[in-house]
Amino acid sequence: MLSSNSPLTLGTTAAAAGVVVVAYYYTKKISNSRRPPVVPYTIPWLGSAIALGKDSDGFFHDAREKYGDIFTVQAAGMRSTYVTSASAISAVYRNSKAFVFQPERLEHSMRIFGMPRSIVLDNEYMKETIFPLHHRILAPSNVAPMIDALVMNAVDSVKELSSRITGNQWSTTLEEFGHKPMFRAISASMLGSRFAAEKAYEAFLVFDDYVPLLAAGAPALFVQKGIRARTQLIDMFEEYVSAPGWEEGASELITAMVDGARNESQPPWTDRELAAAINADFWAANGNMSWGFFWCLNLMLHEPQGLDRLYEEIDAARDSWFKAHPSAVLSGDSPTELGEFLNNASLPLITSVVSEALRVSSSSFSIRRVVEDGATINGYPQFEFSKGDVLLCQLRSVHLDREIYGPDAATFKPDRFLESSLVTESGSRRPFLPFGGGVSMCDGRHFASKGCKFVLALFLLNFDIKLDPAYEAPSSGSALLDLTRVGSGVLHPTKPTHVLVSKRK
């Protein structure tokens, strides 16, 4: 029999008391009539998890229709408040004193990417130097060298892919032809050719698959495979930064971060800590940009005319360039000439396709923590929030809003972002949020959008790409979007897309 003052008894009593206190506090909070409405559910703890996982787009659309722009969802033991309209999200962004981003950013750095507390919470260098450094280096005026490096590494991928077309055409998947080469090019543009991107690919895919569960704080039992893959990646980054000459070909983003953390931070970061930080940047680029590029091709291939309209545009731009520059070479053997062409060519439809692909394929949350009791969202005074609450700005709902993007909002429309379509009848610009907004807007957005545009143009110059008719293809590429990956960036496909590739003449 346990004595009344045994550690187990005291621990159990304390835990029980804690549960009572938390339950009382939580009940008190949610009983407030000024809390957002809760989407009804029948099964405790599970809540709306099944409906949300089955069709997240339909779930959020129906919930907004019934309960308004702001509502709370119970799912798998978690209760989250979602903000789903452009006006409400904008109001949250504008009130950065009551609704803050940094605590959630720091928490996710540890929870998702395995960054240790020693550099996230116990050391100010990340907050005071690393975050501003990203903003500065990835600004439009400074990011050009990284984009140039991406293009040149993509040229190497084009040459490697061309060598694999031994007959008239190559039957492969779009993952092998598009996603993997873009992954290699992005990796090399960040870390240089010394990093073994090919070796990291499979581990990255596994880790990427588990990011949503890691972000949700799933029990370790359910994410062990993802944690092992993350550890494998961190091992590779640690080996990379500890090797002599590692900085050869690396971007300023990586060299500045490593040099600063080693020489300016007090205490200096270890190579292991640096590796975990690099892993966060590596995923931010490859977990979104590689798949964004994939969807540019995939969604266009499923259009009735396939890539024909894009070929017409790139051919016209090339012919115009050759007319003005008769001796020009666009093979990539002259990086300066290729770069000048990509930066100056008129490619409005390709630019629109990149934006539209990101609009259709992205599913991100802007997360804000409430730091003031009694906080309200401007325009929604009926709702009041308590300190410690977390708001999830559901950006995909804005992209699928029919009042903003029309009755075909859920449909991929290649020319939607041509200049005439960017402004509403009232004269305002349509909200476009694949990179988030406010203080949490992705610093890498200029690298991602321009990089996807340039590499897409490069692929169009070199390859004739078609869907493989030997495989049954859906009527729309958007049917391949895996909507269970809600809130974690660019969506993944539900199954491979088979293509036939030949060299352009």
Coordinates of C-alpha atoms in Angstrom, one line a residue:
M1 CA 0.0 0.0 0.0
L2 CA 1.3 3.5 -0.8
S3 CA 1.8 5.9 2.0
S4 CA -0.1 9.2 1.8
N5 CA 3.1 11.1 1.2
S6 CA 4.7 8.8 -1.3
P7 CA 6.0 10.3 -4.6
L8 CA 3.4 8.5 -6.7
T9 CA 0.5 9.5 -4.4
L10 CA 1.7 13.1 -4.3
G11 CA 2.2 13.1 -8.0
T12 CA -1.2 11.6 -8.7
T13 CA -2.9 14.1 -6.4
A14 CA -1.0 17.0 -7.9
A15 CA -1.9 15.8 -11.4
A16 CA -5.6 15.4 -10.5
A17 CA -5.6 18.9 -8.9
G18 CA -4.0 20.3 -12.0
V19 CA -6.6 18.7 -14.2
V20 CA -9.4 20.1 -12.1
V21 CA -7.8 23.6 -12.2
V22 CA -7.3 23.4 -16.0
A23 CA -10.7 22.0 -16.6
Y24 CA -12.3 24.8 -14.5
Y25 CA -10.3 27.5 -16.2
Y26 CA -11.0 26.1 -19.7
T27 CA -14.7 25.7 -18.9
K28 CA -14.7 29.3 -17.7
K29 CA -13.1 30.5 -20.9
I30 CA -15.2 28.6 -23.3
S31 CA -18.5 29.4 -21.5
N32 CA -17.9 33.1 -22.2
S33 CA -20.7 34.1 -24.6
R34 CA -18.2 36.3 -26.5
R35 CA -16.2 33.3 -27.6
P36 CA -16.4 32.3 -31.3
P37 CA -19.0 29.6 -32.1
V38 CA -17.8 26.0 -31.9
V39 CA -18.5 23.8 -34.9
P40 CA -20.8 21.0 -33.5
Y41 CA -19.5 17.5 -33.2
T42 CA -20.7 14.2 -31.7
I43 CA -17.7 12.3 -30.5
P44 CA -15.7 13.8 -27.6
W45 CA -12.0 14.4 -28.2
L46 CA -12.2 13.3 -31.8
G47 CA -14.5 16.2 -32.6
S48 CA -14.5 17.2 -36.3
A49 CA -11.2 15.4 -37.1
I50 CA -12.7 12.9 -39.6
A51 CA -14.7 15.6 -41.5
L52 CA -11.7 17.9 -41.5
G53 CA -9.4 15.1 -42.8
K54 CA -11.8 13.9 -45.4
D55 CA -12.4 17.2 -47.2
S56 CA -10.8 20.2 -45.5
D57 CA -11.9 22.6 -48.3
G58 CA -15.5 21.6 -48.0
F59 CA -15.3 21.6 -44.2
F60 CA -14.1 25.2 -44.0
H61 CA -16.5 26.4 -46.7
D62 CA -19.5 24.9 -44.9
A63 CA -18.4 26.1 -41.5
R64 CA -17.9 29.6 -42.7
E65 CA -21.3 29.6 -44.4
K66 CA -23.0 28.4 -41.1
Y67 CA -20.9 30.2 -38.4
G68 CA -19.3 33.1 -40.0
D69 CA -15.7 34.2 -40.6
I70 CA -14.4 33.2 -37.2
F71 CA -15.2 29.9 -35.5
T72 CA -13.6 27.2 -33.3
V73 CA -13.0 23.6 -34.2
Q74 CA -12.5 20.6 -31.9
A75 CA -10.3 17.9 -33.6
A76 CA -8.2 15.1 -32.1
G77 CA -8.1 16.6 -28.6
M78 CA -7.2 20.1 -29.8
R79 CA -9.5 23.1 -29.9
S80 CA -8.4 25.8 -32.5
T81 CA -10.0 29.1 -33.5
Y82 CA -9.8 29.7 -37.2
V83 CA -10.0 33.1 -39.0
T84 CA -11.1 32.5 -42.6
S85 CA -12.0 35.8 -44.3
A86 CA -9.6 38.3 -46.0
S87 CA -11.0 41.2 -43.9
A88 CA -10.6 39.3 -40.6
I89 CA -7.1 38.0 -41.4
S90 CA -6.0 41.5 -42.4
A91 CA -7.4 42.9 -39.1
V92 CA -5.4 40.2 -37.2
Y93 CA -2.2 41.2 -39.1
R94 CA -2.7 44.9 -38.4
N95 CA -3.0 44.3 -34.6
S96 CA 0.5 43.0 -34.0
K97 CA 0.5 44.1 -30.4
A98 CA -2.4 41.8 -29.3
F99 CA -1.8 39.0 -31.8
V100 CA 1.9 38.1 -32.1
F101 CA 3.8 35.7 -34.2
Q102 CA 7.2 35.2 -32.7
P103 CA 6.3 32.9 -29.8
E104 CA 4.7 30.4 -32.3
R105 CA 7.7 30.7 -34.6
L106 CA 10.0 29.8 -31.8
E107 CA 7.8 26.9 -30.6
H108 CA 7.6 25.5 -34.2
S109 CA 11.4 25.8 -34.6
M110 CA 11.8 23.3 -31.7
R111 CA 8.7 21.2 -32.4
I112 CA 9.1 20.7 -36.1
F113 CA 12.8 21.1 -36.8
G114 CA 14.3 19.8 -33.7
M115 CA 16.1 23.1 -32.9
P116 CA 17.3 22.9 -29.2
R117 CA 16.1 25.2 -26.5
S118 CA 19.7 26.5 -26.1
I119 CA 19.5 28.5 -29.3
V120 CA 15.7 29.1 -29.5
L121 CA 14.9 30.3 -26.0
D122 CA 18.1 30.6 -24.1
N123 CA 20.0 32.6 -26.6
E124 CA 18.9 36.0 -28.1
Y125 CA 21.1 35.6 -31.3
M126 CA 18.4 33.9 -33.3
K127 CA 15.7 36.5 -32.5
E128 CA 18.0 39.5 -32.7
T129 CA 20.3 38.6 -35.6
I130 CA 19.3 35.4 -37.5
F131 CA 15.7 36.4 -38.2
P132 CA 16.6 40.0 -39.4
L133 CA 19.5 38.5 -41.5
H134 CA 17.0 36.3 -43.4
H135 CA 14.8 39.4 -44.1
R136 CA 17.8 41.4 -45.4
I137 CA 19.5 38.7 -47.6
L138 CA 16.2 37.5 -49.1
A139 CA 14.9 41.0 -49.9
P140 CA 14.3 41.7 -53.7
S141 CA 17.4 43.9 -53.9
N142 CA 19.7 41.2 -52.5
V143 CA 18.4 37.8 -53.5
A144 CA 19.6 37.9 -57.2
P145 CA 22.8 35.9 -56.5
M146 CA 20.7 33.1 -55.0
I147 CA 18.3 33.1 -58.0
D148 CA 21.2 33.1 -60.4
A149 CA 22.7 30.1 -58.6
L150 CA 19.4 28.3 -58.7
V151 CA 19.1 28.8 -62.5
M152 CA 22.7 27.6 -63.1
N153 CA 22.1 24.5 -61.0
A154 CA 18.8 24.0 -62.8
V155 CA 20.8 24.1 -66.1
D156 CA 22.9 21.2 -64.7
S157 CA 19.7 19.3 -64.0
V158 CA 18.4 20.0 -67.5
K159 CA 21.6 18.5 -68.9
E160 CA 21.4 15.5 -66.7
L161 CA 17.7 15.0 -67.6
S162 CA 18.5 15.3 -71.3
S163 CA 21.1 12.6 -71.0
R164 CA 18.3 10.2 -69.8
I165 CA 16.3 10.7 -73.0
T166 CA 18.0 8.0 -75.1
G167 CA 15.2 7.4 -77.6
N168 CA 12.4 9.5 -78.9
Q169 CA 11.0 10.1 -75.5
W170 CA 11.3 9.2 -71.8
S171 CA 8.5 7.7 -69.8
T172 CA 8.8 8.9 -66.2
T173 CA 6.9 10.6 -63.4
L174 CA 6.6 14.3 -62.8
E175 CA 8.1 13.7 -59.4
E176 CA 11.3 12.3 -60.9
F177 CA 11.4 14.7 -63.8
G178 CA 10.3 17.9 -62.0
H179 CA 10.3 17.7 -58.2
K180 CA 13.6 15.9 -57.7
P181 CA 15.7 18.1 -60.1
M182 CA 14.2 21.2 -58.5
F183 CA 15.1 19.9 -55.1
R184 CA 18.7 19.4 -56.2
A185 CA 18.9 22.8 -57.8
I186 CA 17.4 24.6 -54.7
S187 CA 19.7 22.6 -52.4
A188 CA 22.8 23.5 -54.4
S189 CA 21.8 27.2 -54.6
M190 CA 21.6 27.3 -50.8
L191 CA 24.5 25.0 -49.8
G192 CA 26.7 24.6 -52.8
S193 CA 27.6 21.4 -54.6
R194 CA 29.5 20.0 -51.6
F195 CA 26.3 19.1 -49.9
A196 CA 25.0 15.6 -51.0
A197 CA 21.5 16.6 -52.0
E198 CA 20.9 13.4 -53.9
K199 CA 21.7 11.4 -50.7
A200 CA 19.3 13.6 -48.7
Y201 CA 16.3 13.3 -51.0
E202 CA 14.6 10.3 -49.6
A203 CA 15.1 11.3 -45.9
F204 CA 13.7 14.7 -46.8
L205 CA 10.6 13.2 -48.4
V206 CA 9.9 11.2 -45.2
F207 CA 10.5 14.2 -43.0
D208 CA 8.3 16.4 -45.2
D209 CA 5.5 13.9 -45.0
Y210 CA 5.6 14.1 -41.2
V211 CA 5.8 17.9 -40.9
P212 CA 2.0 18.3 -40.3
L213 CA 2.0 15.8 -37.5
L214 CA 5.1 17.4 -35.9
A215 CA 3.5 20.8 -36.2
A216 CA 0.4 19.5 -34.4
G217 CA 2.5 18.2 -31.6
A218 CA 1.5 14.6 -32.2
P219 CA 2.7 12.0 -29.7
A220 CA 6.2 10.6 -30.4
L221 CA 4.7 7.2 -31.1
F222 CA 3.0 8.5 -34.2
V223 CA 6.0 10.5 -35.6
Q224 CA 9.0 8.2 -34.9
K225 CA 9.7 7.7 -38.6
G226 CA 9.6 11.5 -39.2
I227 CA 11.9 12.1 -36.3
R228 CA 14.4 9.5 -37.5
A229 CA 14.4 11.2 -41.0
R230 CA 14.9 14.6 -39.3
T231 CA 17.8 13.3 -37.4
Q232 CA 19.3 11.8 -40.5
L233 CA 19.1 15.2 -42.2
I234 CA 20.5 17.0 -39.2
D235 CA 23.4 14.5 -39.2
M236 CA 24.1 15.4 -42.8
F237 CA 24.0 19.1 -42.2
E238 CA 26.3 18.7 -39.2
E239 CA 28.8 16.8 -41.3
Y240 CA 28.5 19.4 -44.0
V241 CA 29.3 22.5 -41.8
S242 CA 32.1 20.7 -40.0
A243 CA 34.0 19.8 -43.2
P244 CA 36.9 22.0 -44.4
G245 CA 35.9 24.2 -47.4
W246 CA 32.1 23.7 -46.7
E247 CA 31.4 27.3 -47.7
E248 CA 32.5 26.8 -51.3
G249 CA 29.5 27.7 -53.5
A250 CA 27.2 28.2 -50.5
S251 CA 24.8 31.1 -50.5
E252 CA 25.3 34.2 -48.4
L253 CA 22.2 33.2 -46.4
I254 CA 24.0 30.0 -45.1
T255 CA 27.5 31.4 -44.8
A256 CA 26.3 34.5 -42.9
M257 CA 24.2 32.4 -40.5
V258 CA 27.0 29.9 -39.8
D259 CA 29.8 32.5 -39.4
G260 CA 27.6 34.7 -37.2
A261 CA 26.4 31.9 -35.0
R262 CA 30.0 30.7 -34.5
N263 CA 31.7 34.0 -34.1
E264 CA 29.2 36.5 -32.8
S265 CA 26.7 34.6 -30.7
Q266 CA 27.5 34.2 -27.0
P267 CA 27.8 31.4 -26.4
P268 CA 28.7 30.3 -29.9
W269 CA 26.5 27.7 -31.5
T270 CA 27.7 24.1 -31.9
D271 CA 27.7 22.5 -35.3
R272 CA 24.8 20.4 -34.2
E273 CA 22.8 23.4 -33.3
L274 CA 23.7 25.0 -36.6
A275 CA 22.6 21.9 -38.5
A276 CA 19.2 22.0 -36.9
A277 CA 18.8 25.7 -37.9
I278 CA 19.9 24.9 -41.5
N279 CA 17.3 22.1 -41.6
A280 CA 14.6 24.7 -41.0
D281 CA 15.7 26.8 -43.9
F282 CA 16.2 23.7 -46.1
W283 CA 12.6 22.6 -45.5
A284 CA 11.2 26.1 -45.9
A285 CA 12.6 26.2 -49.4
N286 CA 12.3 22.6 -50.6
G287 CA 9.1 21.8 -48.8
N288 CA 7.3 24.5 -50.7
M289 CA 9.2 25.7 -53.7
S290 CA 9.9 22.2 -55.1
W291 CA 6.3 21.3 -54.9
G292 CA 5.2 24.7 -56.2
F293 CA 7.3 24.1 -59.3
F294 CA 5.8 20.6 -59.6
W295 CA 2.2 22.0 -59.5
C296 CA 3.1 24.6 -62.2
L297 CA 3.8 21.8 -64.6
N298 CA 1.1 19.4 -63.3
L299 CA -1.8 21.8 -63.4
M300 CA -0.9 23.0 -66.8
L301 CA -0.5 19.5 -68.2
H302 CA -4.1 18.8 -67.1
E303 CA -5.4 21.7 -69.1
P304 CA -7.1 20.9 -72.4
Q305 CA -4.2 22.3 -74.4
G306 CA -1.5 21.1 -72.1
L307 CA 1.6 23.3 -72.2
D308 CA 0.9 24.6 -75.7
R309 CA 0.2 28.2 -74.6
L310 CA 3.3 28.3 -72.5
Y311 CA 5.4 27.0 -75.4
E312 CA 3.9 29.7 -77.7
E313 CA 4.9 32.4 -75.2
I314 CA 8.4 31.1 -74.5
D315 CA 9.1 30.6 -78.2
A316 CA 7.9 34.1 -79.0
A317 CA 10.1 35.5 -76.2
R318 CA 13.1 33.5 -77.5
D319 CA 12.6 34.6 -81.1
S320 CA 12.3 38.2 -80.1
W321 CA 15.5 37.9 -78.0
F322 CA 17.4 36.3 -80.9
K323 CA 16.2 39.1 -83.2
A324 CA 17.7 41.7 -80.9
H325 CA 20.7 39.6 -79.9
P326 CA 21.6 37.5 -83.0
S327 CA 24.6 35.8 -81.4
A328 CA 22.9 35.0 -78.2
V329 CA 23.2 31.5 -76.7
L330 CA 20.5 30.3 -74.3
S331 CA 21.7 26.8 -73.6
G332 CA 23.1 27.7 -70.2
D333 CA 26.7 27.6 -71.4
S334 CA 26.7 31.4 -71.1
P335 CA 25.1 32.1 -67.7
T336 CA 25.1 35.8 -68.2
E337 CA 23.1 35.7 -71.5
L338 CA 20.6 33.2 -70.1
G339 CA 20.2 35.3 -67.0
E340 CA 19.6 38.5 -69.0
F341 CA 17.0 36.7 -71.1
L342 CA 15.1 35.3 -68.1
N343 CA 15.2 38.7 -66.3
N344 CA 14.1 40.7 -69.3
A345 CA 11.9 38.4 -71.5
S346 CA 8.1 39.2 -71.5
L347 CA 6.5 36.1 -69.9
P348 CA 3.2 37.3 -68.5
L349 CA 1.4 34.0 -68.9
I350 CA 4.2 32.0 -67.3
T351 CA 4.2 34.5 -64.4
S352 CA 0.5 34.1 -64.1
V353 CA 0.7 30.3 -64.0
V354 CA 3.2 30.4 -61.2
S355 CA 0.9 32.7 -59.1
E356 CA -2.2 30.7 -59.9
A357 CA -0.5 27.3 -59.2
L358 CA 0.6 28.7 -55.8
R359 CA -2.9 30.0 -55.1
V360 CA -4.5 26.6 -55.9
S361 CA -1.9 24.4 -54.3
S362 CA -1.0 26.2 -51.1
S363 CA -2.6 25.5 -47.7
S364 CA -1.0 27.6 -45.0
F365 CA -1.9 28.9 -41.6
S366 CA -0.7 32.2 -40.2
I367 CA -0.5 31.5 -36.5
R368 CA -0.9 34.2 -33.9
R369 CA -0.8 34.0 -30.1
V370 CA -3.0 36.3 -28.1
V371 CA -1.0 38.2 -25.5
E372 CA -3.7 40.5 -24.1
D373 CA -6.9 39.5 -22.2
G374 CA -10.0 40.9 -23.8
A375 CA -8.4 41.3 -27.3
T376 CA -10.8 41.7 -30.2
I377 CA -10.5 41.6 -34.0
N378 CA -11.3 44.9 -35.6
G379 CA -14.7 44.5 -37.4
Y380 CA -15.7 41.6 -35.2
P381 CA -16.3 43.1 -31.8
Q382 CA -18.7 40.3 -30.8
F383 CA -15.7 38.0 -30.1
E384 CA -13.3 38.4 -27.3
F385 CA -10.1 36.5 -26.8
S386 CA -8.0 35.6 -23.7
K387 CA -4.3 35.8 -23.2
G388 CA -2.7 32.5 -24.4
D389 CA -5.3 31.8 -27.1
V390 CA -4.0 30.8 -30.5
L391 CA -5.6 32.0 -33.7
L392 CA -5.1 30.1 -37.0
C393 CA -5.5 32.4 -40.1
Q394 CA -6.7 29.9 -42.7
L395 CA -5.3 31.5 -45.9
R396 CA -6.6 28.9 -48.3
S397 CA -10.2 29.9 -47.5
V398 CA -9.3 33.4 -48.9
H399 CA -7.9 31.8 -52.1
L400 CA -11.1 29.8 -52.6
D401 CA -13.4 32.7 -51.7
R402 CA -15.9 33.1 -54.6
E403 CA -16.5 36.7 -53.8
I404 CA -12.9 37.4 -54.3
Y405 CA -11.9 35.1 -57.1
G406 CA -15.3 34.4 -58.7
P407 CA -17.5 31.4 -59.1
D408 CA -14.5 29.4 -60.5
A409 CA -12.3 30.1 -57.5
A410 CA -11.6 26.4 -56.8
T411 CA -10.5 25.9 -60.4
F412 CA -7.0 26.4 -61.8
K413 CA -7.2 29.2 -64.4
P414 CA -3.8 29.8 -66.1
D415 CA -4.4 33.4 -67.0
R416 CA -6.1 34.5 -63.8
F417 CA -3.2 36.6 -62.7
L418 CA -2.7 38.6 -65.9
E419 CA -2.8 42.3 -65.1
S420 CA -6.4 42.8 -66.0
S421 CA -7.5 40.2 -63.5
L422 CA -5.5 41.4 -60.5
V423 CA -7.9 44.2 -59.5
T424 CA -11.5 43.8 -58.4
E425 CA -14.4 45.9 -59.7
S426 CA -14.0 48.2 -56.6
G427 CA -10.3 48.9 -57.6
S428 CA -8.6 46.9 -54.8
R429 CA -6.1 44.2 -55.4
R430 CA -7.2 40.7 -54.9
P431 CA -5.6 39.2 -51.7
F432 CA -2.9 36.7 -52.6
L433 CA -1.5 34.9 -49.5
P434 CA 0.5 31.8 -50.4
F435 CA 3.4 33.2 -48.5
G436 CA 1.4 34.4 -45.5
G437 CA 1.1 38.0 -44.5
G438 CA 1.9 40.6 -41.9
V439 CA 5.1 40.1 -39.9
S440 CA 5.0 36.4 -40.7
M441 CA 5.1 36.8 -44.5
C442 CA 7.7 34.4 -45.8
D443 CA 11.1 36.1 -46.3
G444 CA 11.8 33.7 -49.2
R445 CA 8.9 34.6 -51.3
H446 CA 10.9 36.6 -53.9
F447 CA 13.4 33.7 -54.3
A448 CA 10.5 31.2 -54.6
S449 CA 8.3 33.0 -57.0
K450 CA 11.0 34.3 -59.4
G451 CA 12.9 31.0 -59.1
C452 CA 9.9 28.9 -60.1
K453 CA 9.2 31.3 -63.0
F454 CA 12.8 31.1 -64.3
V455 CA 13.2 27.3 -63.9
L456 CA 9.8 26.7 -65.6
A457 CA 10.9 28.9 -68.5
L458 CA 14.2 26.9 -68.7
F459 CA 12.3 23.6 -68.8
L460 CA 9.9 24.9 -71.5
L461 CA 12.9 25.9 -73.6
N462 CA 14.4 22.4 -73.5
F463 CA 11.7 19.8 -73.1
D464 CA 8.4 18.8 -74.7
I465 CA 6.3 17.4 -71.9
K466 CA 3.0 15.6 -72.1
L467 CA 0.8 13.4 -69.9
D468 CA 1.4 9.7 -70.6
P469 CA -1.9 8.4 -72.1
A470 CA -0.9 4.9 -71.0
Y471 CA -2.0 6.0 -67.5
E472 CA -5.5 7.1 -66.5
A473 CA -5.3 10.8 -65.7
P474 CA -7.9 12.8 -63.8
S475 CA -9.8 15.5 -65.7
S476 CA -8.2 18.2 -63.5
G477 CA -4.7 18.4 -61.9
S478 CA -6.3 19.9 -58.8
A479 CA -8.0 16.5 -58.2
L480 CA -4.6 15.2 -57.3
L481 CA -4.1 17.7 -54.4
D482 CA -3.8 15.9 -51.0
L483 CA -6.2 18.0 -48.9
T484 CA -5.3 16.1 -45.7
R485 CA -2.1 18.2 -45.5
V486 CA -4.0 21.3 -44.4
G487 CA -2.1 24.2 -43.0
S488 CA 1.4 23.0 -43.9
G489 CA 2.4 24.9 -47.0
V490 CA 2.2 23.7 -50.6
L491 CA 0.1 20.5 -50.8
H492 CA 1.5 17.1 -52.0
P493 CA -0.1 15.0 -54.7
T494 CA -2.2 12.0 -53.9
K495 CA -0.4 9.8 -56.5
P496 CA 2.3 10.0 -59.1
T497 CA 1.7 11.9 -62.4
H498 CA 3.2 10.0 -65.4
V499 CA 4.6 12.0 -68.3
L500 CA 6.3 11.6 -71.6
V501 CA 9.4 13.8 -72.1
S502 CA 11.3 14.5 -75.3
K503 CA 13.9 17.1 -76.2
R504 CA 12.7 20.2 -77.9
K505 CA 14.0 20.8 -81.4

